[in-house]
Coordinates of C-alpha atoms and ligand atoms in Angstrom, one line a residue:
M25 CA 109.6 128.7 115.3
T26 CA 113.1 127.6 113.4
D27 CA 113.3 127.6 110.1
Y28 CA 114.7 124.7 108.4
L29 CA 116.2 125.4 105.1
F30 CA 117.9 123.8 102.8
P31 CA 121.2 125.0 100.4
K32 CA 120.2 126.2 97.1
N33 CA 119.0 124.0 94.5
F34 CA 119.4 120.9 97.3
F35 CA 117.8 118.2 95.3
W36 CA 114.6 116.6 96.3
G37 CA 113.2 113.6 95.4
T38 CA 112.8 109.5 95.9
A39 CA 114.8 106.6 94.8
S40 CA 113.2 103.3 93.7
S41 CA 115.1 100.7 91.3
G42 CA 113.9 98.8 88.3
P43 CA 113.1 95.5 89.4
Q44 CA 110.6 97.0 92.2
T45 CA 109.2 99.0 89.5
E46 CA 109.2 97.7 85.9
G47 CA 107.1 94.8 85.8
R48 CA 107.2 92.2 82.9
F49 CA 105.8 92.5 79.8
D50 CA 104.9 89.6 76.8
G51 CA 107.2 90.9 73.8
D52 CA 109.7 93.5 76.4
G53 CA 112.3 90.8 75.9
K54 CA 114.0 91.2 79.4
G55 CA 116.1 88.4 80.4
D56 CA 115.7 86.5 83.4
N57 CA 117.2 87.5 86.7
I58 CA 118.0 85.9 90.2
W59 CA 115.0 87.4 91.4
D60 CA 112.8 85.4 87.8
F61 CA 114.3 82.7 88.9
W62 CA 114.3 82.2 92.5
Y63 CA 110.4 83.3 92.5
E64 CA 110.1 80.5 90.5
K65 CA 111.8 77.5 92.0
E66 CA 110.6 79.0 95.2
P67 CA 107.6 81.7 95.3
Q68 CA 106.7 80.8 99.1
R69 CA 109.8 82.8 99.9
F70 CA 107.7 85.9 98.9
F71 CA 105.3 87.8 100.7
N72 CA 101.7 86.7 99.8
Q73 CA 103.8 84.9 97.0
V74 CA 103.6 88.6 95.0
G75 CA 107.1 87.9 92.3
P76 CA 109.0 90.3 90.4
D77 CA 106.8 90.1 87.3
K78 CA 103.8 91.7 89.1
T79 CA 105.7 95.2 89.9
S80 CA 104.1 98.7 89.9
Y81 CA 103.4 98.4 86.5
N82 CA 105.8 101.2 85.2
Y83 CA 107.4 99.8 82.5
K84 CA 103.6 101.0 80.9
R85 CA 102.7 103.8 82.8
F86 CA 105.9 105.8 83.3
K87 CA 104.6 108.6 81.9
E88 CA 101.8 109.0 84.4
D89 CA 104.4 108.5 87.1
V90 CA 106.7 111.2 86.2
A91 CA 104.0 113.2 86.3
L92 CA 102.8 111.8 90.0
M93 CA 106.4 112.7 90.8
K94 CA 106.1 116.2 89.4
A95 CA 102.8 116.6 91.4
T96 CA 104.9 114.9 94.6
G97 CA 107.7 118.4 94.6
H98 CA 110.4 116.2 92.9
N99 CA 113.6 117.8 91.6
S100 CA 115.4 114.7 90.6
F101 CA 114.8 110.9 91.1
R102 CA 116.6 107.4 90.8
T103 CA 116.1 104.6 89.3
S104 CA 118.1 101.5 88.2
I105 CA 118.5 100.4 84.5
Q106 CA 118.0 96.2 84.6
W107 CA 121.3 94.9 83.4
S108 CA 118.8 91.8 82.7
R109 CA 116.5 94.1 80.9
L110 CA 118.7 95.9 78.8
I111 CA 121.4 93.0 78.0
P112 CA 118.8 89.7 78.2
D113 CA 121.6 87.2 78.9
G114 CA 124.2 90.0 80.9
T115 CA 127.1 89.8 77.8
G116 CA 125.3 89.8 74.6
E117 CA 123.2 92.0 72.5
V118 CA 121.3 95.4 73.9
N119 CA 117.9 94.5 73.8
P120 CA 115.6 97.3 71.7
E121 CA 113.1 97.5 73.4
A122 CA 114.7 98.1 76.7
L123 CA 116.3 101.2 75.0
A124 CA 113.2 102.5 74.2
F125 CA 111.6 102.4 77.3
Y126 CA 114.7 103.5 79.0
N127 CA 115.7 107.2 76.4
A128 CA 111.8 106.9 76.9
Y129 CA 111.8 107.3 81.1
I130 CA 115.2 109.8 81.4
D131 CA 113.4 112.1 78.3
E132 CA 110.2 111.9 80.0
Q133 CA 111.9 113.0 83.4
I134 CA 114.0 115.7 81.5
K135 CA 111.2 117.5 80.0
N136 CA 109.1 116.9 83.7
G137 CA 112.5 119.5 85.1
I138 CA 113.5 116.2 86.7
E139 CA 117.1 115.5 86.9
P140 CA 117.6 111.7 86.3
F141 CA 119.8 109.6 88.6
M142 CA 120.8 106.6 87.2
N143 CA 122.1 103.2 89.5
L144 CA 124.0 100.6 87.6
Y145 CA 123.5 97.2 89.7
H146 CA 120.2 97.0 92.5
F147 CA 120.5 93.7 93.3
D148 CA 119.8 91.9 89.5
M149 CA 122.7 89.5 88.7
P150 CA 121.5 88.0 84.9
M151 CA 120.6 84.5 85.4
P152 CA 123.1 83.9 83.0
L153 CA 125.9 85.1 85.3
Q154 CA 124.7 84.1 88.0
E155 CA 124.8 80.2 86.8
K156 CA 128.6 80.4 86.4
G157 CA 129.0 82.1 90.2
G158 CA 127.9 85.1 89.7
W159 CA 129.6 87.9 91.6
L160 CA 132.2 85.4 92.8
N161 CA 133.0 84.9 89.1
R162 CA 135.6 87.5 88.0
E163 CA 134.2 87.0 84.3
T164 CA 131.1 88.8 85.8
V165 CA 133.4 92.0 86.9
E166 CA 134.4 91.9 83.1
G167 CA 130.4 91.8 81.8
Y168 CA 129.7 94.3 84.3
V169 CA 131.7 97.1 82.8
H170 CA 131.0 96.1 79.5
Y171 CA 127.3 96.8 80.6
A172 CA 128.2 100.0 81.9
K173 CA 129.9 100.7 79.2
T174 CA 126.5 100.4 77.1
C175 CA 124.9 102.7 79.6
F176 CA 127.0 105.5 79.4
E177 CA 127.3 105.3 75.9
L178 CA 123.5 104.7 75.4
F179 CA 122.5 107.3 78.3
G180 CA 125.3 109.2 79.2
D181 CA 124.8 112.5 76.6
R182 CA 121.5 112.8 79.1
V183 CA 122.2 111.7 82.5
K184 CA 124.6 113.2 84.0
Y185 CA 124.5 111.5 88.3
W186 CA 125.3 107.8 88.0
F187 CA 125.9 104.9 90.6
T188 CA 128.0 102.0 89.8
H189 CA 125.6 99.7 93.1
N190 CA 123.0 100.4 95.0
E191 CA 124.3 98.6 98.9
P192 CA 126.6 96.5 97.6
I193 CA 126.8 95.0 100.8
V194 CA 123.6 93.3 100.6
P195 CA 124.4 91.3 97.9
V196 CA 127.2 90.1 100.7
E197 CA 124.9 89.8 103.1
G198 CA 121.5 88.7 101.1
G199 CA 122.7 85.6 99.2
Y200 CA 126.3 84.3 101.0
L201 CA 125.6 85.2 104.6
Y202 CA 122.2 85.6 105.7
D203 CA 120.0 83.4 103.3
F204 CA 117.6 86.1 101.8
H205 CA 118.9 86.7 98.3
Y206 CA 119.7 83.9 95.8
P207 CA 122.0 82.4 95.9
N208 CA 121.6 81.5 99.3
E209 CA 124.9 80.6 100.7
K210 CA 126.5 81.0 104.2
N211 CA 130.0 81.1 103.3
L212 CA 132.2 83.8 104.9
R213 CA 134.8 82.8 102.3
H214 CA 132.2 83.0 98.9
A215 CA 131.1 86.5 100.8
I216 CA 134.5 88.1 101.1
Q217 CA 135.0 87.2 97.5
V218 CA 131.6 88.8 96.5
G219 CA 132.3 91.6 98.1
F220 CA 135.4 92.3 96.1
N221 CA 134.2 91.6 93.2
E222 CA 131.5 94.0 93.4
A223 CA 134.3 96.7 94.8
L224 CA 136.6 96.1 91.7
A225 CA 133.4 96.3 89.1
S226 CA 132.9 99.7 90.8
A227 CA 136.3 100.9 90.4
L228 CA 136.2 99.8 86.6
A229 CA 133.1 101.4 85.7
I230 CA 134.8 104.8 87.4
Q231 CA 137.7 104.7 85.5
A232 CA 135.7 104.1 81.9
Y233 CA 133.5 106.8 82.8
H234 CA 136.6 108.9 83.9
E235 CA 137.5 108.3 80.3
D236 CA 135.0 110.5 78.5
Q237 CA 132.0 111.1 80.0
D238 CA 131.4 114.6 81.6
G239 CA 128.9 114.0 84.6
Q240 CA 130.0 112.2 87.6
I241 CA 129.6 108.5 89.3
G242 CA 129.3 107.8 92.8
I243 CA 128.1 104.9 94.5
I244 CA 125.2 104.6 97.3
L245 CA 125.6 102.8 100.2
N246 CA 124.2 101.9 103.5
L247 CA 125.5 103.0 106.2
T248 CA 124.2 101.8 109.9
P249 CA 126.5 103.7 112.3
S250 CA 127.3 101.0 115.0
Y251 CA 127.0 102.6 118.8
P252 CA 128.8 100.1 121.3
R253 CA 126.3 98.9 124.1
D254 CA 128.8 101.3 126.6
E255 CA 131.0 103.7 125.1
N256 CA 133.0 103.0 128.3
N257 CA 133.7 99.8 128.4
P258 CA 136.4 98.9 126.0
E259 CA 135.1 95.5 124.8
D260 CA 132.3 97.0 123.4
V261 CA 134.1 99.6 121.6
K262 CA 136.2 97.5 119.8
A263 CA 133.0 94.8 118.9
A264 CA 131.2 97.6 117.6
K265 CA 134.4 98.8 115.5
I266 CA 134.5 95.7 114.5
A267 CA 130.5 95.6 112.9
D268 CA 131.5 99.4 111.3
A269 CA 135.1 97.6 110.1
F270 CA 132.8 94.8 108.4
F271 CA 129.4 96.4 107.1
N272 CA 130.9 100.1 106.5
R273 CA 133.8 101.0 106.2
S274 CA 134.0 97.4 103.7
F275 CA 132.8 99.9 101.1
L276 CA 133.0 103.0 102.2
D277 CA 137.0 103.1 102.5
P278 CA 137.8 101.2 99.1
A279 CA 135.1 103.8 97.5
I280 CA 136.6 107.0 99.4
K281 CA 140.0 106.1 100.2
G282 CA 140.8 103.8 97.6
E283 CA 142.0 101.5 100.1
Y284 CA 140.4 98.6 102.7
P285 CA 140.4 99.6 106.1
E286 CA 143.5 97.9 108.1
D287 CA 142.3 96.4 110.9
L288 CA 139.4 94.7 108.2
V289 CA 143.0 93.0 106.6
A290 CA 144.0 91.8 109.1
I291 CA 140.8 90.3 110.3
V292 CA 140.7 88.8 106.6
K293 CA 144.2 88.1 106.7
E294 CA 143.9 85.9 110.1
L295 CA 140.8 84.2 108.5
D296 CA 143.3 83.0 105.5
M297 CA 140.5 84.8 103.4
V298 CA 141.5 87.3 101.4
P299 CA 140.0 86.9 97.9
E300 CA 141.2 86.2 94.6
H301 CA 142.8 89.4 93.4
T302 CA 145.7 90.8 91.2
A303 CA 148.1 94.0 92.1
A304 CA 146.8 95.6 89.0
D305 CA 143.1 95.4 90.5
L306 CA 144.5 96.8 93.9
E307 CA 145.4 99.7 91.8
A308 CA 142.3 99.5 89.8
I309 CA 140.2 100.3 93.3
K310 CA 143.2 102.8 94.3
Q311 CA 143.0 105.5 91.3
H312 CA 139.6 105.1 90.8
T313 CA 137.3 106.3 93.5
I314 CA 133.9 108.4 93.5
D315 CA 132.9 111.5 93.0
I316 CA 129.9 111.5 94.8
L317 CA 128.4 109.6 97.6
G318 CA 125.0 107.9 97.9
V319 CA 124.4 107.6 102.0
N320 CA 121.0 105.1 102.3
Y321 CA 120.5 105.3 105.9
Y322 CA 117.4 103.3 107.9
Q323 CA 118.7 102.2 111.1
P324 CA 121.9 102.2 113.4
R325 CA 123.3 99.2 113.9
R326 CA 123.4 98.4 118.2
I327 CA 126.8 96.2 119.4
K328 CA 128.4 94.5 122.6
A329 CA 131.0 92.3 122.9
K330 CA 130.0 88.7 122.4
D331 CA 129.0 87.3 125.8
N332 CA 130.4 84.0 124.9
P333 CA 133.5 84.6 122.9
A334 CA 133.7 80.6 122.5
D335 CA 130.4 80.6 121.0
K336 CA 131.4 80.1 117.3
N337 CA 131.5 77.3 114.8
P338 CA 134.6 76.4 113.6
D339 CA 133.5 75.1 109.8
C340 CA 131.4 78.3 109.8
P341 CA 133.1 81.3 110.2
M342 CA 130.9 84.4 110.7
P343 CA 131.4 88.4 111.2
E344 CA 129.3 87.3 114.5
D345 CA 131.9 85.9 116.0
Y346 CA 133.2 88.9 116.7
F347 CA 130.5 90.7 118.3
D348 CA 126.9 90.5 119.5
N349 CA 123.9 92.5 118.7
Y350 CA 122.7 94.5 121.2
D351 CA 118.5 94.8 121.7
M352 CA 118.7 97.6 123.6
P353 CA 116.2 98.0 125.6
G354 CA 113.8 101.1 125.2
K355 CA 114.8 102.2 121.6
K356 CA 112.2 103.3 119.4
M357 CA 110.9 101.0 116.7
N358 CA 108.9 100.3 113.1
P359 CA 107.9 97.4 114.5
Y360 CA 106.5 96.5 110.4
R361 CA 109.6 96.7 109.8
G362 CA 111.3 95.2 112.6
W363 CA 114.0 98.7 112.6
E364 CA 115.2 100.8 115.0
I365 CA 114.8 104.2 114.4
Y366 CA 117.2 106.6 115.6
E367 CA 117.0 109.9 113.4
K368 CA 120.4 111.0 115.0
G369 CA 121.8 108.5 113.5
I370 CA 121.5 110.6 109.7
Y371 CA 123.9 113.3 111.8
D372 CA 126.3 111.2 112.8
I373 CA 127.1 109.4 108.9
M374 CA 127.5 113.4 108.0
I375 CA 129.8 114.0 110.3
N376 CA 131.8 110.9 110.1
V377 CA 131.7 111.7 106.1
R378 CA 132.7 115.1 107.1
D379 CA 135.6 114.5 109.3
N380 CA 137.0 111.0 108.0
Y381 CA 136.5 111.2 104.0
G382 CA 137.5 114.4 103.3
N383 CA 134.0 115.9 103.2
I384 CA 132.9 114.2 100.1
P385 CA 130.2 115.6 97.9
C386 CA 127.4 113.4 99.2
F387 CA 123.5 112.9 99.5
I388 CA 120.8 111.1 101.5
S389 CA 119.6 108.6 98.6
E390 CA 117.5 106.5 100.6
N391 CA 115.8 107.1 104.0
G392 CA 112.5 105.8 104.7
M393 CA 109.2 104.0 106.4
G394 CA 107.9 101.0 105.5
V395 CA 104.6 100.5 107.1
E396 CA 102.2 97.6 107.0
G397 CA 98.4 98.1 106.6
E398 CA 98.0 101.1 105.7
E399 CA 94.7 100.9 104.4
R400 CA 93.5 101.4 107.7
Y401 CA 94.6 105.4 107.3
I402 CA 92.6 106.0 104.1
N403 CA 89.7 109.1 104.5
A404 CA 86.5 109.9 103.1
D405 CA 88.1 111.2 99.6
G406 CA 89.8 108.2 99.6
Q407 CA 93.9 109.8 100.6
I408 CA 96.2 107.8 103.6
E409 CA 96.8 110.2 105.9
D410 CA 100.3 109.5 106.9
D411 CA 101.4 111.9 109.3
Y412 CA 103.9 108.9 111.0
R413 CA 105.9 109.2 107.6
I414 CA 105.8 113.2 107.5
D415 CA 107.1 113.1 111.4
F416 CA 109.3 110.2 110.0
I417 CA 110.7 112.5 107.3
K418 CA 110.6 115.7 108.9
D419 CA 112.7 113.9 112.7
H420 CA 115.2 113.0 110.6
L421 CA 115.8 116.5 108.4
R422 CA 116.0 118.6 111.2
Y423 CA 119.1 116.3 112.2
L424 CA 120.1 116.4 108.0
H425 CA 119.7 120.4 108.7
Q426 CA 122.0 120.5 111.2
A427 CA 124.8 118.7 109.9
I428 CA 125.0 121.0 107.3
Q429 CA 124.9 124.1 109.6
E430 CA 127.6 121.9 110.9
G431 CA 129.5 121.9 107.4
A432 CA 128.2 118.9 105.8
N433 CA 128.6 118.4 102.4
C434 CA 125.1 116.9 101.6
L435 CA 123.4 118.3 98.4
G436 CA 120.0 116.6 99.0
Y437 CA 117.3 114.1 100.2
H438 CA 115.2 111.3 98.5
L439 CA 113.6 109.7 100.4
W440 CA 112.5 105.8 99.5
T441 CA 110.4 105.7 97.6
C442 CA 108.1 107.5 94.9
M443 CA 105.5 105.2 94.5
D444 CA 104.5 101.6 96.8
N445 CA 106.9 99.0 95.0
W446 CA 108.0 95.6 95.1
S447 CA 110.8 94.8 97.6
W448 CA 112.6 91.1 97.4
T449 CA 111.3 88.6 99.6
N450 CA 109.2 91.4 101.7
A451 CA 107.4 91.9 98.3
Y452 CA 104.3 94.5 98.8
K453 CA 104.7 93.9 103.0
N454 CA 105.6 97.4 103.9
R455 CA 104.6 100.1 102.2
Y456 CA 107.4 103.3 101.9
G457 CA 105.6 105.2 99.0
L458 CA 104.4 109.2 98.6
I459 CA 101.9 107.3 96.5
A460 CA 99.8 104.5 97.6
V461 CA 99.8 101.8 94.8
D462 CA 96.2 99.6 94.8
L463 CA 97.0 96.0 93.6
D464 CA 93.9 95.5 93.8
K465 CA 92.2 98.0 91.6
E466 CA 95.0 97.1 88.4
A467 CA 97.8 99.7 90.6
K468 CA 95.9 102.3 90.5
R469 CA 98.0 105.4 92.4
T470 CA 96.9 107.7 94.5
I471 CA 98.5 110.3 96.4
K472 CA 99.1 110.0 99.8
K473 CA 99.3 113.2 102.5
S474 CA 102.9 112.6 103.2
G475 CA 103.6 113.8 99.4
Y476 CA 101.6 116.8 99.0
F477 CA 103.9 117.4 102.4
F478 CA 107.0 116.5 100.5
K479 CA 105.3 118.9 97.1
E480 CA 105.8 121.8 99.5
L481 CA 109.1 120.6 101.5
A482 CA 110.5 120.5 98.2
D483 CA 108.4 123.9 96.6
Q484 CA 110.0 126.0 100.0
N485 CA 113.7 123.9 100.3
G486 CA 112.8 123.1 103.6
F487 CA 109.9 122.9 106.4
K488 CA 109.4 125.7 109.5
D489 CA 108.1 124.1 112.7
Ligands
BG6_565 C1 116.4 99.3 100.7 C2 116.9 99.0 99.6 O1 117.7 98.7 101.4 O2 115.7 98.9 101.8 C3 115.5 98.6 98.9 O3 117.5 99.7 98.7 C4 114.6 98.4 99.8 O4 115.6 98.1 97.4 C5 114.3 99.0 100.7 O5 113.6 97.5 98.7 C6 113.1 98.2 101.7 O6 113.3 97.4 101.9 P1 112.3 96.2 103.1 O7 112.9 95.0 103.1 O8 112.1 96.8 104.1 O9 111.4 96.2 101.8

């Protein structure tokens, strides 16, 4: 039997976000964000046409939800403040209803021994700012810094772990390359500008935080280790390195090293797509790097050299002009989400951060398995027996444990997610929670088998097997 014991004070918990859990209610004063707007315009793009107003009603039920967090072993929990709830028009007055809600929610967590981790931006651009270009517009950077400072002033006395963005590459990919977020553009020049402005906004918020706050501030990145089809084929290796530059190092390097990777800069220059910026912007990115890194890990990226290098549209350059995605035979899949499950990826990321990023303090900020149709696993007592999720968690924790044994500076593990929640255009298709939410029964919450497993895991600070 092996004992997988984790370091003292390890963070055990889950992650979620404001837009995916809170819901929207008459009189709550929330302004529209891009999800409210897009759903209104194209409800058919959302699974079963379930929109952002119908998320798990956490706004009204947060006390019950915090009690459930406690029952499932949380000593920490991450959510996000919704910018459009706190400051409905993006830049003006604070909404008093939102202030009361976030204060009460944070206090409830602390009262129950749950350390609040707070993220500032989870894909949810306020609509008045999107109308002026969203992250493409420099004014959004200023608006974001104002919003971030407001959050630090209002909640910084109790929240000691802050994050500037969750997965900033996703609004770039979804909104400006691959059509799964509003504004549904396909424009690499815009994608690069959006990514730069997000990184700049992050640095400026970190600067503001460090001026008068005493906790830690970081960023949460979805790192997808890029594996070449054939490690002995230099063309595959080169292609994988370029994919890594586009999707991982584009945020990882500025966040930790304060500068962009040379290979990415060379490509952007060659494309003549250097984003608009000033020398002061680069200096801000250089100076204001993160204290702590959140790593979201779901799947790796398999890459090969392009089968046909000429296969590109000169009018619409894309990252895939430099590599092909490789459909590796025999890979283990999560069939519902269509994502590969490769547990060792979590180890490889940790070792990369240890060796190439100064072993900065980090934690797993998301990892999880979305499954469709979990009702079929309900037992006679009404509990979902999600043994596959328990196995998924253990399989990843074994590798995480190994990385920690080998010196990785990993402080915790947060699962995605606490209770089933609304996931953008996938809405409630795939369920990720430790706790089931029954939408047909007024969002009734029931702890799944994995929730009880997680409690034991946290109580024992690990597991044996
Ligand atoms: C993560 C995001 O990448 O994946 C979450 O941070 C999201 O917001 C989660 O809900 C699962 O996504 P999906 O697309 O499988 O529903």
